[in-house]
Structure formats: structure tokens, C-alpha cells
JSON list of C-alpha atoms in Angstrom, two decimals:
[
{"chain": "A", "resi": 284, "resn": "MET", "atom": "CA", "xyz": [25.27, 85.96, 10.19]},
{"chain": "A", "resi": 285, "resn": "LEU", "atom": "CA", "xyz": [26.39, 83.71, 13.03]},
{"chain": "A", "resi": 286, "resn": "PHE", "atom": "CA", "xyz": [25.19, 80.13, 13.43]},
{"chain": "A", "resi": 287, "resn": "LEU", "atom": "CA", "xyz": [25.85, 77.53, 16.10]},
{"chain": "A", "resi": 288, "resn": "VAL", "atom": "CA", "xyz": [26.06, 74.15, 14.39]},
{"chain": "A", "resi": 289, "resn": "HIS", "atom": "CA", "xyz": [26.05, 70.77, 16.10]},
{"chain": "A", "resi": 290, "resn": "MET", "atom": "CA", "xyz": [27.44, 67.94, 13.97]},
{"chain": "A", "resi": 291, "resn": "HIS", "atom": "CA", "xyz": [27.23, 64.34, 15.11]},
{"chain": "A", "resi": 292, "resn": "VAL", "atom": "CA", "xyz": [29.02, 61.85, 12.87]},
{"chain": "A", "resi": 293, "resn": "GLN", "atom": "CA", "xyz": [27.55, 58.34, 12.60]},
{"chain": "A", "resi": 294, "resn": "ILE", "atom": "CA", "xyz": [29.65, 56.17, 10.31]},
{"chain": "A", "resi": 295, "resn": "PRO", "atom": "CA", "xyz": [28.17, 52.71, 9.74]},
{"chain": "A", "resi": 296, "resn": "PRO", "atom": "CA", "xyz": [30.38, 49.94, 11.17]},
{"chain": "A", "resi": 297, "resn": "ASP", "atom": "CA", "xyz": [30.49, 48.20, 7.77]},
{"chain": "A", "resi": 298, "resn": "ALA", "atom": "CA", "xyz": [31.71, 51.31, 5.88]},
{"chain": "A", "resi": 299, "resn": "ASP", "atom": "CA", "xyz": [34.89, 50.92, 3.81]},
{"chain": "A", "resi": 300, "resn": "LYS", "atom": "CA", "xyz": [37.71, 51.93, 6.18]},
{"chain": "A", "resi": 301, "resn": "ASP", "atom": "CA", "xyz": [40.04, 53.27, 3.46]},
{"chain": "A", "resi": 302, "resn": "MET", "atom": "CA", "xyz": [37.28, 55.41, 1.93]},
{"chain": "A", "resi": 303, "resn": "ILE", "atom": "CA", "xyz": [36.38, 56.83, 5.35]},
{"chain": "A", "resi": 304, "resn": "GLU", "atom": "CA", "xyz": [40.03, 57.67, 6.07]},
{"chain": "A", "resi": 305, "resn": "ARG", "atom": "CA", "xyz": [40.25, 59.51, 2.73]},
{"chain": "A", "resi": 306, "resn": "LYS", "atom": "CA", "xyz": [37.05, 61.42, 3.51]},
{"chain": "A", "resi": 307, "resn": "LYS", "atom": "CA", "xyz": [38.40, 62.35, 6.97]},
{"chain": "A", "resi": 308, "resn": "ALA", "atom": "CA", "xyz": [41.59, 63.77, 5.39]},
{"chain": "A", "resi": 309, "resn": "GLU", "atom": "CA", "xyz": [39.54, 65.71, 2.80]},
{"chain": "A", "resi": 310, "resn": "GLU", "atom": "CA", "xyz": [37.26, 67.01, 5.53]},
{"chain": "A", "resi": 311, "resn": "LYS", "atom": "CA", "xyz": [40.19, 68.20, 7.64]},
{"chain": "A", "resi": 312, "resn": "ALA", "atom": "CA", "xyz": [41.63, 70.17, 4.71]},
{"chain": "A", "resi": 313, "resn": "TYR", "atom": "CA", "xyz": [38.20, 71.59, 3.78]},
{"chain": "A", "resi": 314, "resn": "SER", "atom": "CA", "xyz": [37.36, 72.66, 7.34]},
{"chain": "A", "resi": 315, "resn": "GLN", "atom": "CA", "xyz": [40.78, 74.21, 7.90]},
{"chain": "A", "resi": 316, "resn": "ASN", "atom": "CA", "xyz": [40.41, 76.21, 4.68]},
{"chain": "A", "resi": 317, "resn": "LEU", "atom": "CA", "xyz": [37.03, 77.55, 5.89]},
{"chain": "A", "resi": 318, "resn": "GLN", "atom": "CA", "xyz": [38.64, 78.43, 9.23]},
{"chain": "A", "resi": 319, "resn": "HIS", "atom": "CA", "xyz": [41.42, 80.36, 7.47]},
{"chain": "A", "resi": 320, "resn": "GLU", "atom": "CA", "xyz": [38.75, 82.21, 5.45]},
{"chain": "A", "resi": 321, "resn": "GLY", "atom": "CA", "xyz": [36.98, 83.19, 8.70]},
{"chain": "A", "resi": 322, "resn": "LYS", "atom": "CA", "xyz": [33.75, 81.39, 7.80]},
{"chain": "A", "resi": 323, "resn": "TRP", "atom": "CA", "xyz": [34.23, 78.58, 10.36]},
{"chain": "A", "resi": 324, "resn": "ARG", "atom": "CA", "xyz": [35.04, 80.71, 13.40]},
{"chain": "A", "resi": 325, "resn": "HIS", "atom": "CA", "xyz": [35.08, 78.10, 16.16]},
{"chain": "A", "resi": 326, "resn": "LEU", "atom": "CA", "xyz": [35.35, 74.31, 16.21]},
{"chain": "A", "resi": 327, "resn": "TRP", "atom": "CA", "xyz": [34.89, 72.46, 19.51]},
{"chain": "A", "resi": 328, "resn": "ARG", "atom": "CA", "xyz": [35.02, 68.70, 19.99]},
{"chain": "A", "resi": 329, "resn": "ILE", "atom": "CA", "xyz": [32.49, 67.14, 22.34]},
{"chain": "A", "resi": 330, "resn": "ALA", "atom": "CA", "xyz": [34.48, 64.95, 24.74]},
{"chain": "A", "resi": 331, "resn": "GLY", "atom": "CA", "xyz": [33.67, 61.28, 24.37]},
{"chain": "A", "resi": 332, "resn": "GLU", "atom": "CA", "xyz": [31.66, 61.65, 21.15]},
{"chain": "A", "resi": 333, "resn": "TYR", "atom": "CA", "xyz": [32.35, 61.82, 17.43]},
{"chain": "A", "resi": 334, "resn": "ALA", "atom": "CA", "xyz": [30.67, 65.22, 17.40]},
{"chain": "A", "resi": 335, "resn": "ASN", "atom": "CA", "xyz": [31.37, 68.93, 17.53]},
{"chain": "A", "resi": 336, "resn": "TYR", "atom": "CA", "xyz": [29.88, 72.33, 18.11]},
{"chain": "A", "resi": 337, "resn": "SER", "atom": "CA", "xyz": [30.96, 74.96, 15.62]},
{"chain": "A", "resi": 338, "resn": "VAL", "atom": "CA", "xyz": [30.29, 78.63, 15.02]},
{"chain": "A", "resi": 339, "resn": "PHE", "atom": "CA", "xyz": [30.00, 79.73, 11.39]},
{"chain": "A", "resi": 340, "resn": "ASP", "atom": "CA", "xyz": [30.04, 83.33, 10.18]},
{"chain": "A", "resi": 341, "resn": "VAL", "atom": "CA", "xyz": [28.43, 83.40, 6.74]},
{"chain": "A", "resi": 342, "resn": "GLU", "atom": "CA", "xyz": [26.32, 85.70, 4.58]},
{"chain": "A", "resi": 343, "resn": "SER", "atom": "CA", "xyz": [23.16, 83.60, 4.42]},
{"chain": "A", "resi": 344, "resn": "ASN", "atom": "CA", "xyz": [21.31, 80.42, 5.30]},
{"chain": "A", "resi": 345, "resn": "ASP", "atom": "CA", "xyz": [22.00, 79.19, 1.79]},
{"chain": "A", "resi": 346, "resn": "GLU", "atom": "CA", "xyz": [25.75, 79.71, 2.14]},
{"chain": "A", "resi": 347, "resn": "LEU", "atom": "CA", "xyz": [25.75, 77.80, 5.43]},
{"chain": "A", "resi": 348, "resn": "HIS", "atom": "CA", "xyz": [23.80, 74.95, 3.84]},
{"chain": "A", "resi": 349, "resn": "THR", "atom": "CA", "xyz": [26.25, 74.80, 0.93]},
{"chain": "A", "resi": 350, "resn": "LEU", "atom": "CA", "xyz": [29.29, 74.73, 3.23]},
{"chain": "A", "resi": 351, "resn": "ILE", "atom": "CA", "xyz": [27.88, 72.06, 5.53]},
{"chain": "A", "resi": 352, "resn": "SER", "atom": "CA", "xyz": [26.50, 69.85, 2.78]},
{"chain": "A", "resi": 353, "resn": "SER", "atom": "CA", "xyz": [29.88, 70.01, 1.02]},
{"chain": "A", "resi": 354, "resn": "LEU", "atom": "CA", "xyz": [31.63, 68.35, 3.97]},
{"chain": "A", "resi": 355, "resn": "PRO", "atom": "CA", "xyz": [32.95, 64.97, 2.80]},
{"chain": "A", "resi": 356, "resn": "LEU", "atom": "CA", "xyz": [31.42, 63.23, 5.83]},
{"chain": "A", "resi": 357, "resn": "PHE", "atom": "CA", "xyz": [28.06, 65.02, 5.47]},
{"chain": "A", "resi": 358, "resn": "PRO", "atom": "CA", "xyz": [26.23, 61.84, 4.37]},
{"chain": "A", "resi": 359, "resn": "TYR", "atom": "CA", "xyz": [27.13, 60.35, 7.77]},
{"chain": "A", "resi": 360, "resn": "MET", "atom": "CA", "xyz": [26.13, 63.38, 9.88]},
{"chain": "A", "resi": 361, "resn": "LYS", "atom": "CA", "xyz": [23.18, 64.46, 11.91]},
{"chain": "A", "resi": 362, "resn": "VAL", "atom": "CA", "xyz": [23.30, 68.27, 11.87]},
{"chain": "A", "resi": 363, "resn": "SER", "atom": "CA", "xyz": [21.36, 70.87, 13.83]},
{"chain": "A", "resi": 364, "resn": "VAL", "atom": "CA", "xyz": [21.64, 74.62, 13.29]},
{"chain": "A", "resi": 365, "resn": "THR", "atom": "CA", "xyz": [20.83, 77.48, 15.66]},
{"chain": "A", "resi": 366, "resn": "PRO", "atom": "CA", "xyz": [20.92, 81.08, 14.38]},
{"chain": "A", "resi": 367, "resn": "LEU", "atom": "CA", "xyz": [22.69, 83.41, 16.82]},
{"chain": "A", "resi": 368, "resn": "ALA", "atom": "CA", "xyz": [22.03, 87.06, 17.68]},
{"chain": "A", "resi": 369, "resn": "GLN", "atom": "CA", "xyz": [23.93, 89.52, 19.84]},
{"chain": "A", "resi": 370, "resn": "HIS", "atom": "CA", "xyz": [22.92, 89.51, 23.51]},
{"chain": "A", "resi": 371, "resn": "PRO", "atom": "CA", "xyz": [22.37, 93.03, 24.91]},
{"chain": "A", "resi": 372, "resn": "SER", "atom": "CA", "xyz": [24.30, 92.18, 28.11]},
{"chain": "A", "resi": 373, "resn": "ALA", "atom": "CA", "xyz": [27.38, 90.87, 26.32]},
{"chain": "A", "resi": 374, "resn": "ILE", "atom": "CA", "xyz": [30.57, 92.85, 27.01]},
{"chain": "A", "resi": 375, "resn": "VAL", "atom": "CA", "xyz": [32.16, 91.84, 23.70]},
{"chain": "A", "resi": 376, "resn": "GLN", "atom": "CA", "xyz": [30.15, 92.46, 20.54]},
{"chain": "A", "resi": 377, "resn": "ASN", "atom": "CA", "xyz": [31.03, 90.44, 17.43]}
]
């Protein structure tokens, strides 16, 4: 199942800087592992924002929820999810 996920990170200005840097490093490793596994298929930064659009390829809504909520920066995120389906006019089918 494919999902388009928008993640907008909102770290409070008074958050501990060292803790946030550790979480960022953990998140990078975690997200790259999911990319290598093929579950996090695309990761696109939104220019000028601490946000991204991503495409996940997972087995279920529950798996997606588990992956996203396991992100180290998840407590600081606003997340929206859009399920995707094949378009009948698309030349390339996934």
C-alpha cells in the first residue's frame, strides 16, 4: 500500500539543543534504514521549511503508523497521511 505523508517538524525554541541533535542523528539512521528496506520509497524536502513529503510502501495502515510514530522527532511533528491508488492514465504502474 502506498501512502503520501507530509511531516512538518515543530521543535520548541526552548528544547534542549544536544538532545535534539541526538534525535536528529537517530532519525537520519532510522529513515535511511527504512529507505534501504524499500518501505520509505521517496523523501522530498520542502524548500524553506522544516518539512517533507514522503512516499511509504507498507503492508497496512498499522505498519505505517508504527513506522511514523517510531521516528525520534515524532513528538515534534504534525503529520498528515494520504492513501494513494494507481491512476488509470499513468504510463508507469507501481
